[in-house]
Coordinates of C-alpha atoms in Angstrom, one line a residue:
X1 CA 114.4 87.2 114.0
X2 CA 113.7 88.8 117.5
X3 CA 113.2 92.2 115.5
X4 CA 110.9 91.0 113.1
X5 CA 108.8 89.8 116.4
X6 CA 109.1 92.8 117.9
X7 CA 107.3 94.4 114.6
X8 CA 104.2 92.0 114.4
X9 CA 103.7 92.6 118.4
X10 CA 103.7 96.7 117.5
X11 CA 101.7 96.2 114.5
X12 CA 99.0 93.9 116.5
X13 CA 99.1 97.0 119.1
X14 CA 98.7 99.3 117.0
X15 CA 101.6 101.1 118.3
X16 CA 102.4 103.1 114.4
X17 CA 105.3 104.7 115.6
X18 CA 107.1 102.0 117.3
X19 CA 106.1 100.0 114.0
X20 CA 107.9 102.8 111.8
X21 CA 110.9 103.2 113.7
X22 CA 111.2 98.8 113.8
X23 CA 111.1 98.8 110.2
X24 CA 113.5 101.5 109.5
X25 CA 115.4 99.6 111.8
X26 CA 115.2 96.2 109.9
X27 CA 115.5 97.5 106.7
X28 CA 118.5 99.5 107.5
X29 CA 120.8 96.0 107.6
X30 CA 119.5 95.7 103.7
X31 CA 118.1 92.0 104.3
X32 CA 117.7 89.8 101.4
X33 CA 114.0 88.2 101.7
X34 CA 114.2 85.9 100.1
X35 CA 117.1 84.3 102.5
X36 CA 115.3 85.2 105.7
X37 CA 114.9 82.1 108.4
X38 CA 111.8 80.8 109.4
X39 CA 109.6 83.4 111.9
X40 CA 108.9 80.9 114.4
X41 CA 105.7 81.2 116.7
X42 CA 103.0 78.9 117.7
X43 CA 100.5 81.6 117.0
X44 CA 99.4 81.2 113.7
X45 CA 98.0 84.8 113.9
X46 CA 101.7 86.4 114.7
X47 CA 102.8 83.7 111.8
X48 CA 100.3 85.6 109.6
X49 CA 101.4 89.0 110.2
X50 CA 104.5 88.0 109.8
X51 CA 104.2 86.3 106.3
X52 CA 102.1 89.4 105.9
X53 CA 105.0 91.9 106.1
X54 CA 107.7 90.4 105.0
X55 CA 106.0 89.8 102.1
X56 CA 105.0 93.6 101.8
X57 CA 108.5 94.8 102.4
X58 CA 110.0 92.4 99.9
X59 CA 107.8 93.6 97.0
X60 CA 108.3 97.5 98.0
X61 CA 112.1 96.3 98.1
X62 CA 111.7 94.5 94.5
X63 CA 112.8 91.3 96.0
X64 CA 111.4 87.8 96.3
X65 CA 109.7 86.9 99.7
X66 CA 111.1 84.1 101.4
X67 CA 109.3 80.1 100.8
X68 CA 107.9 80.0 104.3
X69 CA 105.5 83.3 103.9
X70 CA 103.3 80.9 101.5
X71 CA 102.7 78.5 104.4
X72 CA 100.4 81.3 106.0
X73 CA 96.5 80.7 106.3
X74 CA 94.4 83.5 106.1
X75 CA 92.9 84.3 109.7
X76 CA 88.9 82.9 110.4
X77 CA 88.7 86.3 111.9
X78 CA 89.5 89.8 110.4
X79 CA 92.1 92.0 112.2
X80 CA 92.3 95.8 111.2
X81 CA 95.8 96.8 112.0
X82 CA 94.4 101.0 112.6
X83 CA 92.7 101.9 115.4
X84 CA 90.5 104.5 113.8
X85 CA 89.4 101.8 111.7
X86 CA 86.9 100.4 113.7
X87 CA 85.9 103.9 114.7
X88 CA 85.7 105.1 111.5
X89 CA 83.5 103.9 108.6
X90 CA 84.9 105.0 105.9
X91 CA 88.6 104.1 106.9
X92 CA 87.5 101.0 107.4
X93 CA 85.6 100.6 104.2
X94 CA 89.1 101.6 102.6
X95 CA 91.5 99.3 104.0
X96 CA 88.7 96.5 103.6
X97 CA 88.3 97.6 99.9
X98 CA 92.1 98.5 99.2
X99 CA 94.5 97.0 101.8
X100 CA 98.1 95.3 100.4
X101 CA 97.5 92.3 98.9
X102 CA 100.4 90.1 100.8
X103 CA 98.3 91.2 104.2
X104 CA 94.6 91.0 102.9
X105 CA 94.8 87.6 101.9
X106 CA 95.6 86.9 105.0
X107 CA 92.4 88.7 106.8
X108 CA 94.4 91.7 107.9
X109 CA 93.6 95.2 106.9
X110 CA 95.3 98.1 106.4
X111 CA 95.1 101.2 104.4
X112 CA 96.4 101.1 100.8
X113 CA 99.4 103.0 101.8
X114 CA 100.5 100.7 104.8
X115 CA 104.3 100.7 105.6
X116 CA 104.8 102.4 102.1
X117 CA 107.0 104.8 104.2
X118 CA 109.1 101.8 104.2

């Protein structure tokens, strides 16, 4: 699962386009969720994310997430995954009010529209 790695380190960065063009990437091998291994990491932030996005990607794809995304805590600590979001107010009062559920409930924050280009 080196790529899907590779996409919670961009998305932690902040990196947007590297982020796009890992997902187009991942999603071009058509993976089924729900049969995805175990993202292993002994940072239970990066474990978050991950949970996070695979579980976004699976309901934009209509599929079922894989078991192990349930095993992710929600973070003590909020992370905004835009950096205009800590610069801007309002931004940040959207993705606070209106991020994806599969990352929110995890304490990450995104606009409504996160990875929807997906």
């Amino acid at each position: 699962m080196e790529i899907v790695e590779q996409i919670v380190q961009a998305a932690l960065d902040q990196e947007a386009l590297q982020l796009r063009s890992l997902i187009q990437q991942f999603l071009r091998n058509d993976p089924h969720f729900e049969e995805l291994p175990v993202f292993n990491s002994e940072d239970p932030i990066k474990f978050a994310l991950a949970a996070a996005i695979i579980e976004l990607l699976a309901e934009q794809a209509k599929q079922v997430p894989p078991s192990w995304t349930f095993e992710a805590e929600s973070l003590a600590e909020p992370i905004f995954l835009l950096k205009s979001a800590v610069k801007m107010k309002r931004l940040r009062q959207l993705c606070v009010e209106e991020s994806p559920l599969p990352l929110k409930k995890r304490g990450f924050y995104a606009p409504p529209n996160y990875l929807s280009f997906a």
